[in-house]
Short mmCIF file of C-alpha atoms and ligand atoms in Angstrom, two decimals:
data_model
loop_
_atom_site.label_atom_id
_atom_site.label_comp_id
_atom_site.label_asym_id
_atom_site.label_seq_id
_atom_site.Cartn_x
_atom_site.Cartn_y
_atom_site.Cartn_z
CA MET A 1 155.28 115.99 73.94
CA LYS A 2 155.44 113.86 77.07
CA GLU A 3 157.35 110.76 78.16
CA ALA A 4 155.31 107.73 77.23
CA ALA A 5 153.82 105.31 79.71
CA PHE A 6 154.37 101.58 79.26
CA TYR A 7 157.78 101.14 77.69
CA ILE A 8 161.12 99.57 78.49
CA LYS A 9 164.65 100.49 77.51
CA LEU A 10 166.63 97.94 75.50
CA ASP A 11 170.30 97.85 74.42
CA SER A 12 171.85 100.54 72.22
CA GLY A 13 169.28 103.19 73.15
CA LYS A 14 166.44 101.16 71.67
CA THR A 15 163.03 101.29 73.38
CA GLN A 16 160.13 98.83 73.35
CA CYS A 17 156.62 100.21 73.64
CA LEU A 18 154.23 97.97 75.59
CA LEU A 19 151.05 99.99 75.10
CA CYS A 20 149.54 97.86 72.35
CA PRO A 21 150.12 94.29 71.16
CA HIS A 22 152.45 95.44 68.36
CA GLU A 23 155.06 96.01 71.11
CA CYS A 24 157.23 97.98 68.67
CA LYS A 25 160.99 97.95 69.19
CA ILE A 26 162.01 101.47 68.25
CA ASN A 27 165.50 102.73 67.40
CA VAL A 28 166.69 106.19 68.43
CA GLY A 29 165.05 108.84 66.22
CA LYS A 30 162.37 106.43 64.93
CA ARG A 31 158.63 106.07 65.56
CA GLY A 32 156.38 103.11 66.24
CA ILE A 33 153.74 101.72 63.88
CA CYS A 34 151.25 104.34 65.15
CA HIS A 35 153.43 107.28 63.90
CA VAL A 36 153.07 109.19 67.18
CA ARG A 37 155.36 107.49 69.70
CA LYS A 38 159.00 108.28 69.09
CA ASN A 39 162.32 107.27 70.58
CA VAL A 40 164.05 110.56 71.44
CA GLU A 41 167.60 109.89 72.66
CA GLY A 42 166.64 106.61 74.29
CA LYS A 43 163.40 107.89 75.82
CA LEU A 44 159.98 107.00 74.37
CA VAL A 45 157.73 110.04 74.05
CA SER A 46 154.11 110.63 73.10
CA GLU A 47 154.43 113.25 70.36
CA ASN A 48 150.67 113.90 70.12
CA TYR A 49 150.29 114.75 73.82
CA GLY A 50 147.88 117.73 73.93
CA GLN A 51 147.83 117.98 70.11
CA VAL A 52 144.20 118.31 69.11
CA CYS A 53 142.84 118.13 65.58
CA SER A 54 139.08 118.15 66.26
CA LEU A 55 136.70 119.37 68.98
CA HIS A 56 132.93 119.02 68.57
CA PHE A 57 129.76 118.58 70.56
CA ASP A 58 128.29 115.45 68.98
CA PRO A 59 125.16 113.39 69.56
CA ILE A 60 126.16 110.31 71.59
CA GLU A 61 124.43 108.23 68.90
CA LYS A 62 127.19 109.27 66.47
CA LYS A 63 129.87 107.29 68.37
CA PRO A 64 127.76 105.00 67.99
CA LEU A 65 126.39 104.50 71.51
CA TYR A 66 122.62 103.89 71.60
CA HIS A 67 122.27 102.63 75.18
CA PHE A 68 124.39 105.19 77.03
CA TYR A 69 122.43 108.34 77.87
CA PRO A 70 120.36 108.14 74.66
CA GLY A 71 119.68 111.51 73.06
CA SER A 72 122.52 113.25 74.94
CA THR A 73 125.48 115.31 73.74
CA VAL A 74 129.13 114.43 74.25
CA PHE A 75 132.15 116.68 73.71
CA SER A 76 134.33 114.80 71.24
CA VAL A 77 138.08 115.24 70.90
CA GLY A 78 140.76 113.65 68.77
CA SER A 79 144.34 113.90 67.60
CA VAL A 80 146.46 112.12 64.96
CA GLY A 81 147.82 108.59 64.77
CA CYS A 82 146.53 105.04 64.97
CA ASN A 83 148.06 101.67 65.75
CA LEU A 84 146.07 100.05 62.91
CA HIS A 85 146.29 100.70 59.19
CA CYS A 86 142.79 99.76 58.03
CA ARG A 87 142.57 99.90 54.25
CA PHE A 88 139.02 101.32 54.55
CA CYS A 89 139.76 104.01 57.17
CA GLN A 90 137.29 106.89 56.98
CA ASN A 91 139.63 109.14 58.95
CA CYS A 92 142.87 108.29 57.15
CA GLU A 93 143.92 111.97 56.92
CA ILE A 94 144.34 112.03 60.70
CA SER A 95 144.87 108.36 61.56
CA GLN A 96 147.69 107.66 59.12
CA THR A 97 149.86 110.68 59.74
CA SER A 98 152.28 112.07 62.31
CA VAL A 99 152.28 115.30 64.32
CA GLY A 100 154.85 116.97 62.06
CA ASP A 101 153.00 116.04 58.88
CA PHE A 102 149.59 117.36 59.93
CA PRO A 103 149.40 121.16 59.86
CA PHE A 104 146.04 121.66 61.58
CA LEU A 105 146.88 120.60 65.12
CA LYS A 106 146.45 122.97 68.05
CA GLU A 107 147.96 122.39 71.46
CA TYR A 108 145.59 122.33 74.46
CA PRO A 109 146.23 121.68 78.13
CA ALA A 110 144.06 118.91 79.60
CA SER A 111 142.25 121.44 81.84
CA GLU A 112 141.16 123.48 78.80
CA ILE A 113 139.50 120.44 77.19
CA VAL A 114 137.48 119.94 80.36
CA ARG A 115 136.63 123.66 80.62
CA LEU A 116 135.33 123.63 77.04
CA ALA A 117 133.32 120.46 77.71
CA MET A 118 131.66 122.10 80.72
CA GLN A 119 130.44 125.04 78.67
CA ARG A 120 127.30 123.25 77.51
CA LYS A 121 124.90 122.29 80.24
CA ASP A 122 123.43 119.36 78.26
CA ASN A 123 126.86 117.79 77.70
CA ILE A 124 127.35 114.50 79.58
CA GLY A 125 131.10 114.15 79.15
CA ILE A 126 134.07 113.70 76.85
CA ALA A 127 134.48 111.18 74.02
CA TYR A 128 138.00 110.30 72.88
CA THR A 129 137.45 109.60 69.20
CA TYR A 130 138.19 110.51 65.54
CA ASN A 131 141.70 108.99 65.57
CA GLU A 132 142.51 106.00 67.80
CA PRO A 133 142.58 107.21 71.43
CA ILE A 134 144.81 104.32 72.56
CA VAL A 135 147.76 106.10 70.91
CA TRP A 136 146.78 109.30 72.76
CA TYR A 137 146.90 107.38 76.01
CA GLU A 138 148.76 109.81 78.28
CA PHE A 139 146.75 112.89 77.31
CA MET A 140 143.48 110.98 77.37
CA LEU A 141 144.26 109.79 80.89
CA ASP A 142 145.10 113.30 82.12
CA VAL A 143 141.89 114.74 80.63
CA ALA A 144 139.79 111.82 81.89
CA LYS A 145 140.98 112.30 85.50
CA LEU A 146 140.05 116.00 85.48
CA ALA A 147 136.76 115.28 83.71
CA GLN A 148 135.80 112.65 86.27
CA ASN A 149 136.58 115.04 89.13
CA ASP A 150 134.16 117.51 87.53
CA GLY A 151 131.40 114.92 87.24
CA LEU A 152 131.74 114.30 83.51
CA LYS A 153 131.57 110.86 81.87
CA ASN A 154 134.46 109.51 79.80
CA VAL A 155 133.85 107.58 76.61
CA MET A 156 136.35 105.82 74.31
CA VAL A 157 135.69 105.04 70.66
CA THR A 158 138.33 102.45 69.97
CA ASN A 159 139.64 99.55 67.90
CA GLY A 160 140.32 97.66 71.16
CA PHE A 161 143.89 96.75 70.14
CA ILE A 162 145.55 97.46 73.48
CA ASN A 163 147.58 95.43 75.94
CA PRO A 164 145.79 94.21 79.10
CA GLY A 165 147.90 96.29 81.55
CA PRO A 166 147.18 99.71 80.02
CA LEU A 167 143.53 98.72 79.50
CA LYS A 168 143.09 97.85 83.17
CA GLU A 169 144.46 101.26 84.19
CA LEU A 170 141.67 102.86 82.17
CA MET A 171 138.91 100.96 83.93
CA PRO A 172 138.37 103.34 86.91
CA LEU A 173 138.18 106.33 84.56
CA MET A 174 136.18 105.21 81.54
CA ASP A 175 132.40 104.94 81.67
CA ALA A 176 131.62 103.62 78.21
CA PHE A 177 133.32 102.17 75.16
CA SER A 178 132.36 101.92 71.52
CA VAL A 179 134.54 99.09 70.21
CA ASP A 180 135.04 98.00 66.61
CA LEU A 181 134.95 94.28 66.01
CA LYS A 182 136.06 94.52 62.41
CA ALA A 183 135.69 90.84 61.51
CA PHE A 184 135.74 87.43 63.13
CA ASP A 185 138.72 86.24 61.15
CA ASP A 186 142.35 86.75 62.10
CA GLY A 187 143.32 86.66 58.41
CA PHE A 188 141.13 89.73 57.78
CA TYR A 189 142.64 91.55 60.73
CA ARG A 190 146.17 90.85 59.49
CA LYS A 191 145.56 91.59 55.80
CA ILE A 192 143.16 94.55 56.00
CA THR A 193 144.06 96.24 59.30
CA SER A 194 147.68 95.18 60.00
CA SER A 195 146.73 93.85 63.43
CA ARG A 196 145.25 90.72 65.03
CA LEU A 197 141.85 89.54 66.22
CA ALA A 198 142.71 87.85 69.54
CA PRO A 199 143.70 91.01 71.48
CA VAL A 200 140.44 92.71 70.46
CA LEU A 201 138.41 89.75 71.75
CA GLU A 202 140.44 89.89 74.96
CA THR A 203 139.61 93.59 75.34
CA LEU A 204 135.90 92.84 74.96
CA ASN A 205 136.12 90.09 77.54
CA THR A 206 137.87 92.47 79.94
CA LEU A 207 135.17 95.11 79.50
CA ARG A 208 132.52 92.51 80.31
CA ARG A 209 134.48 91.29 83.37
CA TYR A 210 134.71 94.86 84.65
CA ASP A 211 130.98 95.33 83.94
CA LYS A 212 131.66 98.36 81.74
CA HIS A 213 129.11 99.73 79.34
CA PHE A 214 130.25 98.90 75.81
CA GLU A 215 128.72 98.57 72.38
CA ILE A 216 130.24 96.78 69.40
CA THR A 217 130.36 98.01 65.81
CA ASN A 218 130.91 95.62 62.92
CA LEU A 219 131.52 97.28 59.55
CA VAL A 220 130.39 94.85 56.86
CA ILE A 221 132.66 95.16 53.82
CA THR A 222 131.64 93.69 50.49
CA ALA A 223 133.62 90.54 49.65
CA GLU A 224 135.95 90.95 52.65
CA ASN A 225 134.06 90.10 55.84
CA ASP A 226 130.51 89.55 54.56
CA ASN A 227 130.55 85.76 54.78
CA GLU A 228 127.32 84.65 56.44
CA LYS A 229 128.89 81.81 58.43
CA GLU A 230 131.68 84.02 59.76
CA PHE A 231 129.12 86.64 60.79
CA ALA A 232 126.92 84.01 62.49
CA ASP A 233 129.98 82.66 64.33
CA MET A 234 130.80 86.18 65.53
CA VAL A 235 127.26 86.73 66.81
CA LYS A 236 127.37 83.36 68.57
CA TRP A 237 130.65 84.32 70.24
CA ILE A 238 129.27 87.72 71.33
CA SER A 239 126.12 86.16 72.75
CA GLY A 240 127.94 83.28 74.47
CA GLU A 241 130.97 85.16 75.83
CA LEU A 242 129.62 88.66 76.41
CA GLY A 243 125.91 88.07 76.85
CA LYS A 244 122.79 88.40 74.72
CA GLU A 245 122.21 91.91 76.07
CA THR A 246 125.38 93.12 74.27
CA VAL A 247 124.59 95.91 71.81
CA LEU A 248 125.72 95.28 68.23
CA HIS A 249 125.79 97.90 65.46
CA ILE A 250 126.02 96.50 61.96
CA SER A 251 127.43 99.27 59.85
CA ARG A 252 127.40 99.87 56.10
CA TYR A 253 130.76 100.25 54.36
CA HIS A 254 131.38 102.77 51.56
CA PRO A 255 134.55 102.80 49.42
CA MET A 256 137.23 104.78 51.21
CA TYR A 257 141.01 105.26 51.36
CA LYS A 258 142.65 102.17 49.79
CA MET A 259 139.49 100.02 49.61
CA THR A 260 137.53 100.18 46.35
CA ASN A 261 135.06 97.27 46.85
CA PRO A 262 131.48 98.44 46.19
CA ALA A 263 129.34 99.68 49.09
CA THR A 264 127.63 96.96 51.13
CA SER A 265 124.19 96.08 49.81
CA VAL A 266 121.36 97.03 52.15
CA HIS A 267 119.89 93.59 51.48
CA LYS A 268 123.04 91.98 52.95
CA LEU A 269 122.90 94.26 56.01
CA MET A 270 119.28 93.32 56.65
CA ASP A 271 120.09 89.59 56.30
CA PHE A 272 122.82 90.06 58.90
CA PHE A 273 120.44 92.06 61.09
CA ARG A 274 118.03 89.11 61.17
CA ILE A 275 120.84 86.61 61.86
CA ALA A 276 122.07 88.73 64.79
CA LYS A 277 118.57 89.25 66.19
CA GLU A 278 118.24 85.48 66.68
CA LYS A 279 120.89 85.61 69.41
CA LEU A 280 121.11 89.23 70.59
CA ASP A 281 118.51 91.53 72.16
CA PHE A 282 119.84 94.79 70.71
CA VAL A 283 120.98 95.01 67.10
CA TYR A 284 121.10 98.18 65.01
CA VAL A 285 121.91 98.98 61.41
CA GLY A 286 124.13 102.03 60.82
CA ASN A 287 125.47 104.27 58.04
CA VAL A 288 122.17 103.88 56.19
CA LEU A 289 118.56 104.73 57.00
CA THR A 290 116.49 101.56 57.14
CA LYS A 291 112.99 100.92 58.44
CA GLU A 292 114.16 98.12 60.72
CA GLY A 293 117.27 98.29 62.88
CA GLN A 294 116.97 101.85 64.24
CA ASN A 295 114.69 101.62 67.27
CA THR A 296 115.01 100.01 70.70
CA TYR A 297 112.27 97.61 71.82
CA CYS A 298 111.87 96.17 75.29
CA PRO A 299 113.29 92.61 75.24
CA GLU A 300 110.69 91.59 77.86
CA CYS A 301 107.41 92.86 76.35
CA GLY A 302 108.32 94.22 72.89
CA HIS A 303 107.21 97.80 73.72
CA LEU A 304 108.84 100.53 71.59
CA LEU A 305 111.18 102.33 73.99
CA VAL A 306 113.31 104.62 71.83
CA GLU A 307 112.51 105.68 68.29
CA ARG A 308 115.36 107.03 66.14
CA LEU A 309 115.50 108.88 62.87
CA GLY A 310 119.12 109.65 62.05
CA TYR A 311 120.43 111.29 65.22
CA SER A 312 117.01 112.43 66.39
CA VAL A 313 115.84 110.40 69.38
CA ASP A 314 112.35 110.03 70.83
CA LYS A 315 112.32 108.33 74.26
CA THR A 316 108.59 108.44 74.93
CA GLY A 317 108.43 104.65 75.49
CA LEU A 318 110.50 105.00 78.67
CA ASP A 319 109.07 105.96 82.04
CA GLU A 320 110.57 108.68 84.24
CA ASP A 321 113.19 106.29 85.66
CA GLY A 322 114.30 105.22 82.19
CA SER A 323 112.60 101.80 82.50
CA CYS A 324 110.15 100.29 80.04
CA GLY A 325 106.98 102.40 80.16
CA LYS A 326 104.81 99.28 79.71
CA CYS A 327 106.29 96.45 81.81
CA GLY A 328 108.88 98.34 83.94
CA ALA A 329 111.88 96.27 82.75
CA THR A 330 115.29 97.95 83.11
CA VAL A 331 116.92 98.27 79.71
CA PHE A 332 119.20 101.28 80.02
CA ASN A 333 121.49 101.66 83.02
CA ASN A 334 121.51 105.44 82.82
S1 SF4 B 1 151.24 102.17 70.69
FE1 SF4 B 1 152.39 102.64 68.82
S2 SF4 B 1 154.54 102.45 69.37
FE2 SF4 B 1 153.35 101.48 70.99
S3 SF4 B 1 153.32 99.31 70.44
FE3 SF4 B 1 151.46 100.25 69.61
S4 SF4 B 1 151.97 100.88 67.53
FE4 SF4 B 1 153.90 100.46 68.58
S1 SF4 B 2 141.35 101.61 63.69
FE1 SF4 B 2 139.92 103.18 63.05
S2 SF4 B 2 141.15 105.06 62.90
FE2 SF4 B 2 142.57 103.34 62.95
S3 SF4 B 2 143.00 102.90 60.82
FE3 SF4 B 2 141.32 101.54 61.48
S4 SF4 B 2 139.45 102.62 60.93
FE4 SF4 B 2 141.13 104.13 60.87
#
């Protein structure tokens, strides 16, 4: 447990958390919407500080990040809590609970996370993932500082629902982001995730302004956000605001948690893939193995650069510098 960053004290011992756009006003003894920030005697604390539920060496493609050190390994860590309540959450056991209600947490100092990450020579860094890392802010920051000092990369897998101030403080430390853009409709965000669209778009704009590496994942849910016009509008926004080189992962939904709609049809995913490819250079299809939508082709000459089968990655189309082996175009920055 550690005193939280980004909060103010109000009357009668109440606190207001300013970490995410919910800006919860929290009475003494109560928690915010995320279940892990609590008002203890007029002080806001991060209850999940150092409380770890999962530690794994994962392929970077699993985050998903396809254009950040393709084929590498990243040490992935997570805790409990989330500031969203998505009805389709695949990690609801950890995201929708509190520290006291989850019996499998183990406390780690920040330095131990970094020491464990350094054990594998092929590991590029640390990914803050599984639950929502925004609500693990203080611990993530402490780990990320040590990791950066030791030459490791820091990666966030996030819903992007964070206030601009805390996001800006992360900029010098984070190297890459995998951001969910769950829909292009504020009504969906409110009804299905208990949050709002505008702050997520603002986060994406900030990442572009800071020239950060980020990739977007859009989970297509049957009869919820699978409207073709809405999807085309989202792609147009991504291309216009963030650039046509922005990487988009279109991901297949399966029934989970409170959502019972049938799994997304592969036909629908492939239609969306083709719509997105009209405006974006790099579009992938995830959560299902398809013939199209797995590989990376050079946007300049069409040469096959990276071939993927599940998490196995073949980079033979790249030259030694990581540029296109045929025309020399720079596609990956690392
Ligand atoms: S981080 Fe948690 S407590 Fe803070 S505003 Fe967001 S949901 Fe509320
Ligand atoms: S943002 Fe992610 S972790 Fe949080 S509830 Fe939604 S799907 Fe689950």
